[in-house]
PDB file of C-alpha atoms in Angstrom:
ATOM      1  CA  UNK M   1     -37.760  47.457  95.844  1.00 78.00           C
ATOM      2  CA  UNK M   2     -40.851  47.442  96.217  1.00 87.00           C
ATOM      3  CA  UNK M   3     -43.306  47.095  93.979  1.00 87.00           C
ATOM      4  CA  UNK M   4     -44.458  50.415  93.551  1.00 88.00           C
ATOM      5  CA  UNK M   5     -40.759  51.180  93.075  1.00 88.00           C
ATOM      6  CA  UNK M   6     -40.440  49.112  90.353  1.00 89.00           C
ATOM      7  CA  UNK M   7     -43.651  50.224  88.368  1.00 89.00           C
ATOM      8  CA  UNK M   8     -41.832  53.684  88.521  1.00 90.00           C
ATOM      9  CA  UNK M   9     -38.461  52.625  87.147  1.00 91.00           C
ATOM     10  CA  UNK M  10     -40.724  50.590  84.185  1.00 91.00           C
ATOM     11  CA  UNK M  11     -42.704  54.093  83.233  1.00 91.00           C
ATOM     12  CA  UNK M  12     -39.825  55.918  83.459  1.00 91.00           C
ATOM     13  CA  UNK M  13     -37.592  53.487  80.854  1.00 91.00           C
ATOM     14  CA  UNK M  14     -41.306  53.716  78.840  1.00 89.00           C
ATOM     15  CA  UNK M  15     -40.671  57.567  78.918  1.00 87.00           C
ATOM     16  CA  UNK M  16     -37.272  57.412  77.834  1.00 88.00           C
ATOM     17  CA  UNK M  17     -38.156  54.866  74.986  1.00 85.00           C
ATOM     18  CA  UNK M  18     -40.910  57.201  73.451  1.00 81.00           C
ATOM     19  CA  UNK M  19     -39.306  60.372  73.709  1.00 80.00           C
ATOM     20  CA  UNK M  20     -36.039  58.733  71.794  1.00 79.00           C
ATOM     21  CA  UNK M  21     -38.763  56.936  69.765  1.00 74.00           C
ATOM     22  CA  UNK M  22     -40.101  60.701  68.626  1.00 72.00           C
ATOM     23  CA  UNK M  23     -40.071  61.033  64.530  1.00 67.00           C
ATOM     24  CA  UNK M  24     -39.252  57.490  63.224  1.00 65.00           C
ATOM     25  CA  UNK M  25     -43.004  56.816  62.337  1.00 67.00           C
ATOM     26  CA  UNK M  26     -45.070  59.444  62.305  1.00 69.00           C
ATOM     27  CA  UNK M  27     -48.998  58.163  64.345  1.00 70.00           C
ATOM     28  CA  UNK M  28     -51.031  58.857  60.910  1.00 75.00           C
ATOM     29  CA  UNK M  29     -52.291  56.257  57.387  1.00 79.00           C
ATOM     30  CA  UNK M  30     -52.484  56.980  53.931  1.00 81.00           C
ATOM     31  CA  UNK M  31     -55.383  54.704  51.938  1.00 82.00           C
ATOM     32  CA  UNK M  32     -54.607  53.342  49.019  1.00 84.00           C
ATOM     33  CA  UNK M  33     -58.560  53.340  48.353  1.00 83.00           C
ATOM     34  CA  UNK M  34     -60.456  56.059  48.573  1.00 84.00           C
ATOM     35  CA  UNK M  35     -64.615  54.173  50.460  1.00 84.00           C
ATOM     36  CA  UNK M  36     -67.260  55.245  48.014  1.00 85.00           C
ATOM     37  CA  UNK M  37     -69.394  52.762  49.998  1.00 85.00           C
ATOM     38  CA  UNK M  38     -69.670  50.197  52.998  1.00 88.00           C
ATOM     39  CA  UNK M  39     -72.655  48.071  52.644  1.00 92.00           C
ATOM     40  CA  UNK M  40     -73.984  46.214  56.171  1.00 92.00           C
ATOM     41  CA  UNK M  41     -76.336  42.988  57.103  1.00 95.00           C
ATOM     42  CA  UNK M  42     -78.794  45.278  57.901  1.00 95.00           C
ATOM     43  CA  UNK M  43     -78.519  46.417  54.431  1.00 95.00           C
ATOM     44  CA  UNK M  44     -79.595  43.338  52.978  1.00 97.00           C
ATOM     45  CA  UNK M  45     -82.954  41.234  52.259  1.00 97.00           C
ATOM     46  CA  UNK M  46     -82.791  37.280  51.469  1.00 97.00           C
ATOM     47  CA  UNK M  47     -85.081  36.283  48.634  1.00 96.00           C
ATOM     48  CA  UNK M  48     -85.480  33.145  48.873  1.00 96.00           C
ATOM     49  CA  UNK M  49     -84.541  32.037  52.631  1.00 95.00           C
ATOM     50  CA  UNK M  50     -86.642  32.455  55.550  1.00 94.00           C
ATOM     51  CA  UNK M  51     -84.548  34.349  57.751  1.00 94.00           C
ATOM     52  CA  UNK M  52     -84.306  37.841  55.797  1.00 95.00           C
ATOM     53  CA  UNK M  53     -81.649  39.328  56.932  1.00 95.00           C
ATOM     54  CA  UNK M  54     -77.781  37.701  57.775  1.00 96.00           C
ATOM     55  CA  UNK M  55     -76.585  38.613  61.200  1.00 96.00           C
ATOM     56  CA  UNK M  56     -73.053  38.955  58.806  1.00 96.00           C
ATOM     57  CA  UNK M  57     -72.344  39.463  55.667  1.00 96.00           C
ATOM     58  CA  UNK M  58     -68.575  40.094  54.320  1.00 96.00           C
ATOM     59  CA  UNK M  59     -65.478  38.787  52.676  1.00 95.00           C
ATOM     60  CA  UNK M  60     -67.359  39.320  48.924  1.00 96.00           C
ATOM     61  CA  UNK M  61     -65.926  37.720  45.757  1.00 96.00           C
ATOM     62  CA  UNK M  62     -66.417  39.938  43.182  1.00 96.00           C
ATOM     63  CA  UNK M  63     -67.039  40.557  39.471  1.00 96.00           C
ATOM     64  CA  UNK M  64     -67.308  43.475  37.038  1.00 95.00           C
ATOM     65  CA  UNK M  65     -69.465  42.715  33.733  1.00 95.00           C
ATOM     66  CA  UNK M  66     -70.073  45.645  32.372  1.00 94.00           C
ATOM     67  CA  UNK M  67     -71.638  48.545  34.299  1.00 95.00           C
ATOM     68  CA  UNK M  68     -72.856  45.738  36.336  1.00 96.00           C
ATOM     69  CA  UNK M  69     -71.007  44.456  39.364  1.00 96.00           C
ATOM     70  CA  UNK M  70     -71.745  40.672  40.647  1.00 97.00           C
ATOM     71  CA  UNK M  71     -71.673  40.178  44.647  1.00 97.00           C
ATOM     72  CA  UNK M  72     -71.385  37.087  46.066  1.00 98.00           C
ATOM     73  CA  UNK M  73     -70.975  37.803  49.796  1.00 97.00           C
ATOM     74  CA  UNK M  74     -70.437  35.398  52.851  1.00 98.00           C
ATOM     75  CA  UNK M  75     -73.448  35.668  54.523  1.00 98.00           C
ATOM     76  CA  UNK M  76     -73.773  34.091  58.563  1.00 97.00           C
ATOM     77  CA  UNK M  77     -77.273  33.352  59.358  1.00 96.00           C
ATOM     78  CA  UNK M  78     -76.009  32.296  63.349  1.00 92.00           C
ATOM     79  CA  UNK M  79     -73.266  32.099  65.991  1.00 89.00           C
ATOM     80  CA  UNK M  80     -73.962  29.044  67.442  1.00 87.00           C
ATOM     81  CA  UNK M  81     -72.205  27.281  64.281  1.00 84.00           C
ATOM     82  CA  UNK M  82     -71.094  29.831  62.303  1.00 90.00           C
ATOM     83  CA  UNK M  83     -71.898  27.826  59.240  1.00 94.00           C
ATOM     84  CA  UNK M  84     -71.544  30.051  56.045  1.00 97.00           C
ATOM     85  CA  UNK M  85     -73.433  30.154  52.866  1.00 97.00           C
ATOM     86  CA  UNK M  86     -72.843  32.351  49.376  1.00 98.00           C
ATOM     87  CA  UNK M  87     -75.361  34.539  47.943  1.00 98.00           C
ATOM     88  CA  UNK M  88     -74.975  36.718  44.752  1.00 98.00           C
ATOM     89  CA  UNK M  89     -76.543  40.563  44.485  1.00 97.00           C
ATOM     90  CA  UNK M  90     -76.096  42.759  41.180  1.00 96.00           C
ATOM     91  CA  UNK M  91     -75.540  46.418  41.738  1.00 95.00           C
ATOM     92  CA  UNK M  92     -74.635  49.390  38.858  1.00 94.00           C
ATOM     93  CA  UNK M  93     -71.629  49.571  39.390  1.00 93.00           C
ATOM     94  CA  UNK M  94     -71.983  54.025  38.585  1.00 93.00           C
ATOM     95  CA  UNK M  95     -74.218  54.177  41.321  1.00 91.00           C
ATOM     96  CA  UNK M  96     -71.359  52.636  43.255  1.00 90.00           C
ATOM     97  CA  UNK M  97     -68.526  54.458  42.472  1.00 89.00           C
ATOM     98  CA  UNK M  98     -71.089  57.795  43.444  1.00 89.00           C
ATOM     99  CA  UNK M  99     -71.598  56.346  46.748  1.00 87.00           C
ATOM    100  CA  UNK M 100     -75.522  56.335  46.407  1.00 87.00           C
ATOM    101  CA  UNK M 101     -75.857  52.387  46.842  1.00 88.00           C
ATOM    102  CA  UNK M 102     -79.589  51.997  47.943  1.00 86.00           C
ATOM    103  CA  UNK M 103     -81.088  49.650  50.434  1.00 83.00           C
ATOM    104  CA  UNK M 104     -82.702  46.814  50.564  1.00 93.00           C
ATOM    105  CA  UNK M 105     -80.168  45.332  48.938  1.00 96.00           C
ATOM    106  CA  UNK M 106     -82.154  41.625  47.328  1.00 96.00           C
ATOM    107  CA  UNK M 107     -79.663  38.604  47.877  1.00 97.00           C
ATOM    108  CA  UNK M 108     -80.018  35.125  46.845  1.00 98.00           C
ATOM    109  CA  UNK M 109     -78.576  32.525  47.781  1.00 98.00           C
ATOM    110  CA  UNK M 110     -76.738  30.410  45.548  1.00 98.00           C
ATOM    111  CA  UNK M 111     -74.030  27.724  47.164  1.00 97.00           C
ATOM    112  CA  UNK M 112     -75.227  26.763  51.019  1.00 96.00           C
ATOM    113  CA  UNK M 113     -73.663  23.193  52.596  1.00 96.00           C
ATOM    114  CA  UNK M 114     -74.585  19.863  51.466  1.00 95.00           C
ATOM    115  CA  UNK M 115     -72.082  17.780  50.871  1.00 95.00           C
ATOM    116  CA  UNK M 116     -69.573  16.286  53.828  1.00 93.00           C
ATOM    117  CA  UNK M 117     -66.513  18.834  53.286  1.00 94.00           C
ATOM    118  CA  UNK M 118     -68.618  21.836  54.274  1.00 95.00           C
ATOM    119  CA  UNK M 119     -71.149  19.786  56.381  1.00 90.00           C
ATOM    120  CA  UNK M 120     -69.527  21.521  59.630  1.00 92.00           C
ATOM    121  CA  UNK M 121     -69.254  25.618  58.832  1.00 94.00           C
ATOM    122  CA  UNK M 122     -70.442  25.802  55.241  1.00 96.00           C
ATOM    123  CA  UNK M 123     -69.664  27.239  52.188  1.00 97.00           C
ATOM    124  CA  UNK M 124     -67.111  30.326  52.870  1.00 97.00           C
ATOM    125  CA  UNK M 125     -65.469  33.141  50.974  1.00 96.00           C
ATOM    126  CA  UNK M 126     -66.620  32.853  47.294  1.00 97.00           C
ATOM    127  CA  UNK M 127     -63.890  34.075  44.241  1.00 97.00           C
ATOM    128  CA  UNK M 128     -65.807  34.479  41.108  1.00 97.00           C
ATOM    129  CA  UNK M 129     -64.673  34.896  37.624  1.00 96.00           C
ATOM    130  CA  UNK M 130     -67.111  35.497  34.844  1.00 95.00           C
ATOM    131  CA  UNK M 131     -67.294  32.614  32.259  1.00 95.00           C
ATOM    132  CA  UNK M 132     -69.247  31.976  28.839  1.00 94.00           C
ATOM    133  CA  UNK M 133     -71.694  29.436  30.857  1.00 93.00           C
ATOM    134  CA  UNK M 134     -71.766  31.313  33.599  1.00 96.00           C
ATOM    135  CA  UNK M 135     -70.097  32.250  36.881  1.00 97.00           C
ATOM    136  CA  UNK M 136     -67.246  30.257  38.938  1.00 97.00           C
ATOM    137  CA  UNK M 137     -66.557  30.378  42.776  1.00 97.00           C
ATOM    138  CA  UNK M 138     -63.585  28.850  44.165  1.00 97.00           C
ATOM    139  CA  UNK M 139     -64.982  29.095  47.926  1.00 98.00           C
ATOM    140  CA  UNK M 140     -63.577  27.682  50.939  1.00 97.00           C
ATOM    141  CA  UNK M 141     -65.210  24.436  52.374  1.00 97.00           C
ATOM    142  CA  UNK M 142     -65.762  23.488  55.439  1.00 95.00           C
ATOM    143  CA  UNK M 143     -66.784  20.254  57.087  1.00 94.00           C
ATOM    144  CA  UNK M 144     -65.489  16.498  57.820  1.00 90.00           C
ATOM    145  CA  UNK M 145     -62.339  15.310  55.735  1.00 84.00           C
ATOM    146  CA  UNK M 146     -59.868  12.782  56.376  1.00 81.00           C
ATOM    147  CA  UNK M 147     -59.673  12.063  60.119  1.00 81.00           C
ATOM    148  CA  UNK M 148     -62.267  15.189  61.059  1.00 79.00           C
ATOM    149  CA  UNK M 149     -65.105  12.716  59.860  1.00 80.00           C
ATOM    150  CA  UNK M 150     -64.268   9.959  62.608  1.00 79.00           C
ATOM    151  CA  UNK M 151     -65.841  12.698  65.297  1.00 82.00           C
ATOM    152  CA  UNK M 152     -69.651  14.599  65.287  1.00 81.00           C
ATOM    153  CA  UNK M 153     -67.537  17.678  67.025  1.00 81.00           C
ATOM    154  CA  UNK M 154     -68.516  20.799  65.378  1.00 78.00           C
ATOM    155  CA  UNK M 155     -65.308  22.232  66.613  1.00 81.00           C
ATOM    156  CA  UNK M 156     -63.283  19.500  64.382  1.00 87.00           C
ATOM    157  CA  UNK M 157     -63.091  19.884  60.779  1.00 90.00           C
ATOM    158  CA  UNK M 158     -61.011  20.655  57.830  1.00 91.00           C
ATOM    159  CA  UNK M 159     -61.066  23.673  55.316  1.00 93.00           C
ATOM    160  CA  UNK M 160     -60.037  22.570  52.569  1.00 93.00           C
ATOM    161  CA  UNK M 161     -60.284  24.981  48.560  1.00 95.00           C
ATOM    162  CA  UNK M 162     -63.529  23.625  46.493  1.00 97.00           C
ATOM    163  CA  UNK M 163     -65.062  24.954  43.294  1.00 97.00           C
ATOM    164  CA  UNK M 164     -68.827  25.530  42.348  1.00 97.00           C
ATOM    165  CA  UNK M 165     -69.717  26.482  38.471  1.00 97.00           C
ATOM    166  CA  UNK M 166     -72.849  28.282  38.393  1.00 97.00           C
ATOM    167  CA  UNK M 167     -75.571  28.943  35.201  1.00 97.00           C
ATOM    168  CA  UNK M 168     -76.397  32.051  34.147  1.00 96.00           C
ATOM    169  CA  UNK M 169     -79.206  32.318  35.873  1.00 96.00           C
ATOM    170  CA  UNK M 170     -77.053  31.446  38.742  1.00 96.00           C
ATOM    171  CA  UNK M 171     -78.535  27.559  39.437  1.00 97.00           C
ATOM    172  CA  UNK M 172     -75.687  25.371  40.882  1.00 97.00           C
ATOM    173  CA  UNK M 173     -74.209  23.144  37.673  1.00 97.00           C
ATOM    174  CA  UNK M 174     -71.060  21.373  40.300  1.00 96.00           C
ATOM    175  CA  UNK M 175     -68.990  21.715  43.110  1.00 96.00           C
ATOM    176  CA  UNK M 176     -66.622  19.477  44.173  1.00 94.00           C
ATOM    177  CA  UNK M 177     -62.903  19.618  45.898  1.00 94.00           C
ATOM    178  CA  UNK M 178     -60.098  21.264  44.266  1.00 93.00           C
ATOM    179  CA  UNK M 179     -56.594  19.600  44.546  1.00 85.00           C
ATOM    180  CA  UNK M 180     -53.928  20.633  42.318  1.00 79.00           C
ATOM    181  CA  UNK M 181     -50.793  19.088  41.765  1.00 79.00           C
ATOM    182  CA  UNK M 182     -47.583  19.482  40.229  1.00 75.00           C
ATOM    183  CA  UNK M 183     -45.330  16.817  38.674  1.00 67.00           C
ATOM    184  CA  UNK M 184     -41.365  17.187  37.829  1.00 64.00           C
ATOM    185  CA  UNK M 185     -41.873  13.710  36.902  1.00 58.00           C
ATOM    186  CA  UNK M 186     -43.591  14.164  33.161  1.00 53.00           C
ATOM    187  CA  UNK M 187     -40.284  16.226  31.496  1.00 47.00           C
ATOM    188  CA  UNK M 188     -41.002  15.380  28.089  1.00 51.00           C
ATOM    189  CA  UNK M 189     -37.929  13.758  27.033  1.00 45.00           C
ATOM    190  CA  UNK M 190     -37.950  11.585  24.039  1.00 42.00           C
ATOM    191  CA  UNK M 191     -35.946   8.199  24.241  1.00 42.00           C
ATOM    192  CA  UNK M 192     -32.619   9.511  23.311  1.00 42.00           C
ATOM    193  CA  UNK M 193     -32.872  12.356  25.767  1.00 42.00           C
ATOM    194  CA  UNK M 194     -33.712  14.918  24.525  1.00 40.00           C
ATOM    195  CA  UNK M 195     -36.384  17.287  24.910  1.00 37.00           C
ATOM    196  CA  UNK M 196     -39.340  16.900  22.584  1.00 38.00           C
ATOM    197  CA  UNK M 197     -40.511  19.729  20.168  1.00 38.00           C
ATOM    198  CA  UNK M 198     -43.212  21.844  22.635  1.00 41.00           C
ATOM    199  CA  UNK M 199     -42.849  19.421  25.742  1.00 41.00           C
ATOM    200  CA  UNK M 200     -41.553  21.210  28.970  1.00 41.00           C
ATOM    201  CA  UNK M 201     -37.687  21.472  29.969  1.00 39.00           C
ATOM    202  CA  UNK M 202     -36.723  18.913  32.200  1.00 39.00           C
ATOM    203  CA  UNK M 203     -37.053  19.700  35.167  1.00 38.00           C
ATOM    204  CA  UNK M 204     -39.725  21.885  35.048  1.00 37.00           C
ATOM    205  CA  UNK M 205     -43.531  21.587  36.389  1.00 36.00           C
ATOM    206  CA  UNK M 206     -45.891  20.189  34.147  1.00 37.00           C
ATOM    207  CA  UNK M 207     -49.545  18.325  35.404  1.00 36.00           C
ATOM    208  CA  UNK M 208     -49.666  14.837  34.763  1.00 36.00           C
ATOM    209  CA  UNK M 209     -52.465  12.320  36.378  1.00 35.00           C
ATOM    210  CA  UNK M 210     -50.178   9.603  36.099  1.00 36.00           C
ATOM    211  CA  UNK M 211     -47.893  11.653  38.887  1.00 39.00           C
ATOM    212  CA  UNK M 212     -50.495  12.255  41.510  1.00 44.00           C
ATOM    213  CA  UNK M 213     -52.289  10.001  43.638  1.00 52.00           C
ATOM    214  CA  UNK M 214     -56.321  10.917  44.889  1.00 50.00           C
ATOM    215  CA  UNK M 215     -56.718  12.351  49.034  1.00 49.00           C
ATOM    216  CA  UNK M 216     -57.983   9.011  51.346  1.00 53.00           C
ATOM    217  CA  UNK M 217     -61.632   8.630  50.741  1.00 52.00           C
ATOM    218  CA  UNK M 218     -61.557   9.764  47.164  1.00 48.00           C
ATOM    219  CA  UNK M 219     -61.434   8.073  43.868  1.00 50.00           C
ATOM    220  CA  UNK M 220     -59.732   8.973  40.409  1.00 47.00           C
ATOM    221  CA  UNK M 221     -62.485   9.265  37.607  1.00 44.00           C
ATOM    222  CA  UNK M 222     -61.910   8.223  34.402  1.00 44.00           C
ATOM    223  CA  UNK M 223     -61.838   9.442  31.199  1.00 39.00           C
ATOM    224  CA  UNK M 224     -64.083   7.042  29.694  1.00 39.00           C
ATOM    225  CA  UNK M 225     -66.750   7.372  31.885  1.00 38.00           C
ATOM    226  CA  UNK M 226     -66.549  11.162  33.101  1.00 38.00           C
ATOM    227  CA  UNK M 227     -68.393  12.503  35.646  1.00 39.00           C
ATOM    228  CA  UNK M 228     -70.298  15.116  36.541  1.00 39.00           C
ATOM    229  CA  UNK M 229     -68.717  15.433  40.390  1.00 39.00           C
ATOM    230  CA  UNK M 230     -65.948  16.100  38.498  1.00 37.00           C
ATOM    231  CA  UNK M 231     -64.622  18.987  37.055  1.00 37.00           C
ATOM    232  CA  UNK M 232     -61.526  20.962  34.773  1.00 37.00           C
ATOM    233  CA  UNK M 233     -60.779  24.065  35.966  1.00 37.00           C
ATOM    234  CA  UNK M 234     -59.896  25.035  32.612  1.00 34.00           C
ATOM    235  CA  UNK M 235     -59.434  28.698  31.002  1.00 31.00           C
ATOM    236  CA  UNK M 236     -62.895  28.333  29.599  1.00 32.00           C
ATOM    237  CA  UNK M 237     -64.057  26.557  32.661  1.00 36.00           C
ATOM    238  CA  UNK M 238     -65.361  24.337  29.936  1.00 34.00           C
ATOM    239  CA  UNK M 239     -64.385  19.733  29.434  1.00 32.00           C
ATOM    240  CA  UNK M 240     -61.451  18.890  27.954  1.00 31.00           C
ATOM    241  CA  UNK M 241     -60.910  15.954  25.638  1.00 29.00           C
ATOM    242  CA  UNK M 242     -61.280  13.343  28.089  1.00 29.00           C
ATOM    243  CA  UNK M 243     -64.317  14.905  29.396  1.00 31.00           C
ATOM    244  CA  UNK M 244     -64.474  15.977  33.176  1.00 35.00           C
ATOM    245  CA  UNK M 245     -61.833  15.222  34.749  1.00 35.00           C
ATOM    246  CA  UNK M 246     -59.263  15.654  32.498  1.00 32.00           C
ATOM    247  CA  UNK M 247     -56.337  17.736  32.922  1.00 33.00           C
ATOM    248  CA  UNK M 248     -55.732  21.381  31.643  1.00 34.00           C
ATOM    249  CA  UNK M 249     -53.664  24.842  31.661  1.00 35.00           C
ATOM    250  CA  UNK M 250     -55.519  26.588  34.615  1.00 37.00           C
ATOM    251  CA  UNK M 251     -56.001  30.666  34.517  1.00 39.00           C
ATOM    252  CA  UNK M 252     -55.427  30.065  38.345  1.00 39.00           C
ATOM    253  CA  UNK M 253     -51.855  27.386  38.329  1.00 38.00           C
ATOM    254  CA  UNK M 254     -50.626  24.869  36.125  1.00 38.00           C
ATOM    255  CA  UNK M 255     -53.571  22.602  36.797  1.00 38.00           C
ATOM    256  CA  UNK M 256     -56.501  22.642  39.393  1.00 42.00           C
ATOM    257  CA  UNK M 257     -58.539  18.739  39.179  1.00 45.00           C
ATOM    258  CA  UNK M 258     -61.771  18.015  40.867  1.00 48.00           C
ATOM    259  CA  UNK M 259     -61.957  14.369  42.280  1.00 44.00           C
ATOM    260  CA  UNK M 260     -65.003  12.296  42.741  1.00 45.00           C
ATOM    261  CA  UNK M 261     -65.424  10.976  46.086  1.00 48.00           C
ATOM    262  CA  UNK M 262     -65.998   7.460  47.122  1.00 45.00           C
TER     263      UNK M 262
END
């Protein structure tokens, strides 16, 4: 069989298959959401950076407060290192729903790379939560951690979950890496083997600082000497009885803890 004959045979097989597959799946989509507005980088003006226009703006976090939607877009200003920062813009909800967002939209950078764990590609993809103190931003920190610290190659990095806390004026209060630990050792049983009141059932997950070890290059903060560089993600983003670095129940999972770098 020549190549031309083989091509014709394959085309015929493809035509037979397409005829047989007709009606199994129609070529259309049904939108789950209705697009009200599209905001691109050309619509933004950065107020606190020399480069007024980002090259890309995408993956925003959002938090609704009354009739104001707080957006926290990821901003990229060059494609060489592809380092990201996180900005903030406040939009009237009624204008957004009506598709009447008028530019330019003022954006202020509220989070940018300053730590070794952000030193390669910066701060990416914020997820915002309103708190009594301001905002809590979970984001992806892309930098040097563990073995990746042994090279200056910008293509070798570690992406890690991080948490930043902003005050009411969107000023950074603290940020650091998040470590979530689940333990089955703390079962809450009494010496007789029966569960004590209000304690987890045996085999259930609970968080305990005594059952996990810090990641490489980090130390465990002590309750007697809390540090601003450590934090607990609690339901109020507040301080536990042991200060920053203590454990607490969180709205995002059993417990989250920030370790202090050595």
